PDB file of C-alpha atoms in Angstrom:
ATOM      1  CA  MET A  13      35.211  -5.756  39.095  1.00 48.00           C
ATOM      2  CA  THR A  14      31.574  -5.468  38.244  1.00 52.00           C
ATOM      3  CA  ASN A  15      28.577  -5.996  40.410  1.00 53.00           C
ATOM      4  CA  ALA A  16      24.904  -6.440  39.513  1.00 53.00           C
ATOM      5  CA  MET A  17      24.225  -2.713  39.793  1.00 52.00           C
ATOM      6  CA  ALA A  18      27.041  -1.745  37.417  1.00 49.00           C
ATOM      7  CA  HIS A  19      25.935  -4.405  34.971  1.00 50.00           C
ATOM      8  CA  SER A  20      22.322  -3.205  34.968  1.00 50.00           C
ATOM      9  CA  ARG A  21      23.405   0.308  34.060  1.00 51.00           C
ATOM     10  CA  GLY A  22      25.492  -0.949  31.198  1.00 50.00           C
ATOM     11  CA  ARG A  23      22.681  -2.874  29.535  1.00 53.00           C
ATOM     12  CA  ARG A  24      21.137  -1.949  26.235  1.00 53.00           C
ATOM     13  CA  ASN A  25      17.805  -0.210  26.070  1.00 49.00           C
ATOM     14  CA  PRO A  26      15.179  -2.899  26.886  1.00 51.00           C
ATOM     15  CA  ALA A  27      13.134  -1.839  23.835  1.00 52.00           C
ATOM     16  CA  ASP A  28      16.011  -2.742  21.517  1.00 57.00           C
ATOM     17  CA  GLY A  29      15.511  -6.218  20.145  1.00 66.00           C
ATOM     18  CA  ARG A  30      12.304  -6.728  22.108  1.00 80.00           C
ATOM     19  CA  ALA A  31      10.082  -9.522  20.827  1.00 93.00           C
ATOM     20  CA  PRO A  32       7.520  -8.316  18.266  1.00 95.00           C
ATOM     21  CA  ALA A  33       4.601  -9.548  20.412  1.00 96.00           C
ATOM     22  CA  ARG A  34       5.871  -7.474  23.332  1.00 96.00           C
ATOM     23  CA  GLN A  35       6.246  -4.401  21.124  1.00 96.00           C
ATOM     24  CA  ALA A  36       2.760  -4.886  19.684  1.00 97.00           C
ATOM     25  CA  SER A  37       1.193  -5.360  23.123  1.00 97.00           C
ATOM     26  CA  ALA A  38       2.895  -2.244  24.474  1.00 97.00           C
ATOM     27  CA  SER A  39       1.895  -0.228  21.391  1.00 97.00           C
ATOM     28  CA  VAL A  40      -1.753  -1.293  21.601  1.00 98.00           C
ATOM     29  CA  GLY A  41      -1.654  -0.581  25.348  1.00 98.00           C
ATOM     30  CA  VAL A  42      -0.402   2.953  24.756  1.00 98.00           C
ATOM     31  CA  LEU A  43      -3.022   3.494  22.025  1.00 97.00           C
ATOM     32  CA  LEU A  44      -5.811   2.378  24.378  1.00 97.00           C
ATOM     33  CA  LEU A  45      -4.482   4.623  27.162  1.00 98.00           C
ATOM     34  CA  ILE A  46      -4.493   7.583  24.779  1.00 98.00           C
ATOM     35  CA  ILE A  47      -8.057   6.812  23.659  1.00 96.00           C
ATOM     36  CA  GLY A  48      -9.164   6.508  27.288  1.00 96.00           C
ATOM     37  CA  VAL A  49      -7.590   9.840  28.240  1.00 98.00           C
ATOM     38  CA  LEU A  50      -8.931  11.652  25.154  1.00 98.00           C
ATOM     39  CA  GLY A  51     -12.452  10.604  26.148  1.00 96.00           C
ATOM     40  CA  PHE A  52     -12.118  12.872  29.195  1.00 97.00           C
ATOM     41  CA  ILE A  53     -10.936  15.972  27.314  1.00 97.00           C
ATOM     42  CA  PRO A  54     -13.564  18.571  26.371  1.00 97.00           C
ATOM     43  CA  GLY A  55     -13.240  19.645  22.756  1.00 96.00           C
ATOM     44  CA  ILE A  56     -11.811  16.324  21.654  1.00 97.00           C
ATOM     45  CA  THR A  57     -14.935  14.810  23.164  1.00 96.00           C
ATOM     46  CA  SER A  58     -17.951  16.722  21.866  1.00 96.00           C
ATOM     47  CA  ASN A  59     -21.000  17.284  24.082  1.00 95.00           C
ATOM     48  CA  PHE A  60     -18.709  16.821  27.063  1.00 95.00           C
ATOM     49  CA  HIS A  61     -21.413  18.168  29.373  1.00 95.00           C
ATOM     50  CA  GLU A  62     -23.425  15.032  28.456  1.00 95.00           C
ATOM     51  CA  LEU A  63     -20.660  12.637  29.593  1.00 95.00           C
ATOM     52  CA  TYR A  64     -22.435  10.351  32.045  1.00 94.00           C
ATOM     53  CA  TRP A  65     -21.092   7.530  34.202  1.00 95.00           C
ATOM     54  CA  ALA A  66     -22.705   4.891  31.957  1.00 92.00           C
ATOM     55  CA  GLY A  67     -25.808   4.211  29.915  1.00 88.00           C
ATOM     56  CA  HIS A  68     -27.207   4.986  26.522  1.00 89.00           C
ATOM     57  CA  GLU A  69     -28.142   8.518  27.626  1.00 92.00           C
ATOM     58  CA  SER A  70     -24.495   9.607  27.548  1.00 92.00           C
ATOM     59  CA  GLY A  71     -24.359  12.016  24.634  1.00 92.00           C
ATOM     60  CA  ALA A  72     -20.611  12.622  24.681  1.00 95.00           C
ATOM     61  CA  LYS A  73     -18.761  11.583  21.531  1.00 96.00           C
ATOM     62  CA  LEU A  74     -15.042  11.142  21.103  1.00 97.00           C
ATOM     63  CA  PHE A  75     -13.985  13.001  17.943  1.00 96.00           C
ATOM     64  CA  GLY A  76     -17.696  13.743  17.452  1.00 95.00           C
ATOM     65  CA  THR A  77     -18.244  10.146  16.324  1.00 96.00           C
ATOM     66  CA  PHE A  78     -17.716   7.491  19.008  1.00 96.00           C
ATOM     67  CA  GLN A  79     -20.199   7.469  21.901  1.00 95.00           C
ATOM     68  CA  VAL A  80     -18.381   7.428  25.247  1.00 96.00           C
ATOM     69  CA  SER A  81     -19.133   7.457  28.935  1.00 95.00           C
ATOM     70  CA  VAL A  82     -16.953   7.508  32.025  1.00 96.00           C
ATOM     71  CA  LEU A  83     -17.253   3.702  32.165  1.00 95.00           C
ATOM     72  CA  HIS A  84     -16.326   3.362  28.480  1.00 94.00           C
ATOM     73  CA  ASN A  85     -13.248   5.559  28.965  1.00 96.00           C
ATOM     74  CA  LEU A  86     -12.221   3.681  32.104  1.00 97.00           C
ATOM     75  CA  LEU A  87     -12.494   0.376  30.234  1.00 94.00           C
ATOM     76  CA  HIS A  88     -10.112   1.701  27.576  1.00 96.00           C
ATOM     77  CA  LEU A  89      -7.717   2.910  30.279  1.00 98.00           C
ATOM     78  CA  ALA A  90      -7.836  -0.472  32.048  1.00 97.00           C
ATOM     79  CA  SER A  91      -7.228  -2.269  28.742  1.00 97.00           C
ATOM     80  CA  GLY A  92      -4.243  -0.026  28.091  1.00 97.00           C
ATOM     81  CA  VAL A  93      -2.753  -0.702  31.508  1.00 98.00           C
ATOM     82  CA  ALA A  94      -3.274  -4.440  30.959  1.00 98.00           C
ATOM     83  CA  GLY A  95      -1.533  -4.242  27.585  1.00 97.00           C
ATOM     84  CA  LEU A  96       1.482  -2.499  29.073  1.00 98.00           C
ATOM     85  CA  ALA A  97       1.658  -4.823  32.077  1.00 98.00           C
ATOM     86  CA  MET A  98       1.312  -7.947  29.976  1.00 97.00           C
ATOM     87  CA  SER A  99       3.909  -6.751  27.464  1.00 97.00           C
ATOM     88  CA  ARG A 100       6.604  -7.660  29.983  1.00 96.00           C
ATOM     89  CA  THR A 101       6.671 -11.245  28.704  1.00 96.00           C
ATOM     90  CA  VAL A 102       6.041 -12.810  25.319  1.00 96.00           C
ATOM     91  CA  PRO A 103       3.351 -15.207  26.609  1.00 96.00           C
ATOM     92  CA  GLY A 104       1.651 -12.348  28.447  1.00 97.00           C
ATOM     93  CA  ALA A 105       1.802 -10.097  25.395  1.00 97.00           C
ATOM     94  CA  ARG A 106       0.316 -12.762  23.158  1.00 97.00           C
ATOM     95  CA  ALA A 107      -2.399 -13.507  25.739  1.00 97.00           C
ATOM     96  CA  PHE A 108      -3.294  -9.809  25.876  1.00 98.00           C
ATOM     97  CA  LEU A 109      -3.386  -9.453  22.104  1.00 98.00           C
ATOM     98  CA  VAL A 110      -5.393 -12.599  21.378  1.00 98.00           C
ATOM     99  CA  GLY A 111      -7.563 -12.541  24.515  1.00 97.00           C
ATOM    100  CA  GLY A 112      -8.113  -8.781  24.452  1.00 97.00           C
ATOM    101  CA  GLY A 113      -8.814  -8.953  20.741  1.00 97.00           C
ATOM    102  CA  ALA A 114     -11.441 -11.630  21.373  1.00 98.00           C
ATOM    103  CA  ILE A 115     -13.055  -9.375  24.003  1.00 96.00           C
ATOM    104  CA  TYR A 116     -13.192  -6.494  21.502  1.00 96.00           C
ATOM    105  CA  VAL A 117     -14.770  -8.798  18.897  1.00 97.00           C
ATOM    106  CA  LEU A 118     -17.372  -9.752  21.514  1.00 96.00           C
ATOM    107  CA  LEU A 119     -17.976  -6.031  22.161  1.00 93.00           C
ATOM    108  CA  TRP A 120     -18.537  -5.631  18.418  1.00 95.00           C
ATOM    109  CA  LEU A 121     -21.157  -8.388  18.499  1.00 95.00           C
ATOM    110  CA  TYR A 122     -22.704  -6.862  21.628  1.00 94.00           C
ATOM    111  CA  GLY A 123     -22.979  -3.521  19.854  1.00 92.00           C
ATOM    112  CA  LEU A 124     -24.641  -5.108  16.852  1.00 93.00           C
ATOM    113  CA  VAL A 125     -27.274  -7.153  18.694  1.00 94.00           C
ATOM    114  CA  ILE A 126     -28.429  -4.813  21.482  1.00 91.00           C
ATOM    115  CA  ASN A 127     -31.094  -2.183  21.166  1.00 89.00           C
ATOM    116  CA  ARG A 128     -28.893   0.915  21.544  1.00 88.00           C
ATOM    117  CA  GLY A 129     -31.767   3.004  22.902  1.00 86.00           C
ATOM    118  CA  THR A 130     -32.311   0.830  25.979  1.00 89.00           C
ATOM    119  CA  ALA A 131     -30.609   0.113  29.282  1.00 85.00           C
ATOM    120  CA  ALA A 132     -28.891  -2.866  27.616  1.00 86.00           C
ATOM    121  CA  ASN A 133     -26.519  -0.300  26.090  1.00 86.00           C
ATOM    122  CA  PHE A 134     -24.876   0.389  29.448  1.00 90.00           C
ATOM    123  CA  ILE A 135     -21.293   0.919  28.188  1.00 88.00           C
ATOM    124  CA  PRO A 136     -22.547   2.786  25.798  1.00 90.00           C
ATOM    125  CA  VAL A 137     -21.707   2.015  22.168  1.00 92.00           C
ATOM    126  CA  ASN A 138     -22.982   3.296  18.861  1.00 93.00           C
ATOM    127  CA  LEU A 139     -22.502   1.812  15.385  1.00 94.00           C
ATOM    128  CA  ALA A 140     -19.167   3.608  14.908  1.00 95.00           C
ATOM    129  CA  ASP A 141     -17.926   2.170  18.220  1.00 94.00           C
ATOM    130  CA  SER A 142     -19.008  -1.304  17.190  1.00 94.00           C
ATOM    131  CA  TRP A 143     -17.045  -1.239  13.964  1.00 95.00           C
ATOM    132  CA  LEU A 144     -14.040   0.304  15.676  1.00 95.00           C
ATOM    133  CA  HIS A 145     -14.174  -2.521  18.229  1.00 95.00           C
ATOM    134  CA  PHE A 146     -14.307  -5.032  15.367  1.00 98.00           C
ATOM    135  CA  GLY A 147     -11.238  -3.563  13.680  1.00 97.00           C
ATOM    136  CA  LEU A 148      -9.369  -3.308  16.958  1.00 97.00           C
ATOM    137  CA  GLY A 149     -10.257  -6.874  17.912  1.00 97.00           C
ATOM    138  CA  VAL A 150      -9.302  -8.421  14.574  1.00 98.00           C
ATOM    139  CA  GLY A 151      -6.112  -6.354  14.496  1.00 97.00           C
ATOM    140  CA  MET A 152      -5.127  -7.407  18.008  1.00 98.00           C
ATOM    141  CA  ILE A 153      -5.782 -11.088  17.280  1.00 98.00           C
ATOM    142  CA  ALA A 154      -3.758 -10.845  14.073  1.00 97.00           C
ATOM    143  CA  LEU A 155      -0.870  -9.182  15.920  1.00 97.00           C
ATOM    144  CA  GLY A 156      -0.974 -11.856  18.602  1.00 96.00           C
ATOM    145  CA  LEU A 157      -0.859 -14.655  16.058  1.00 95.00           C
ATOM    146  CA  LEU A 158       1.585 -13.114  13.583  1.00 94.00           C
ATOM    147  CA  THR A 159       4.199 -11.640  15.924  1.00 89.00           C
ATOM    148  CA  VAL A 160       5.927 -14.915  16.676  1.00 78.00           C
ATOM    149  CA  ARG A 161       9.661 -15.047  16.175  1.00 66.00           C
ATOM    150  CA  ASP A 162      11.067 -17.739  13.961  1.00 58.00           C
ATOM    151  CA  PRO A 163      12.161 -20.498  16.363  1.00 55.00           C
ATOM    152  CA  VAL A 164      15.164 -21.295  14.152  1.00 52.00           C
ATOM    153  CA  ARG A 165      17.783 -18.588  14.519  1.00 53.00           C
ATOM    154  CA  ARG A 166      20.144 -18.114  11.609  1.00 48.00           C
TER     155      ARG A 166
END
């Protein structure tokens, strides 16, 4: 005789056979969490003593290239948590990938149009950040649109 508890222990690993959109959302979520955490690690983030809460004055740079602040890192962490949470369902995963990708594309545009030396650059972003946001956004949108299972099973 089996009960619900015995059945749950006998199930396959939930990652096995998981929908591609869910896998992509979880993977992007983990990547964003890693980026967010790395932004708080001295050595990986150069000029760590210049890591400010927000604003263009923050001189800290992840990998010596991407301008970061506490706010910037927290936004990456929040995006990562959202990606993992929304990867629980296919519609949620696709919404995260397409919607989150659109937000990153908007961040790219933001980074291109603002005067980076003013208070308008409150996140802050530099040119390297802007292009990274573009690539991340386009990649996320592509994953959200292309990771759809064939509705006809063979």
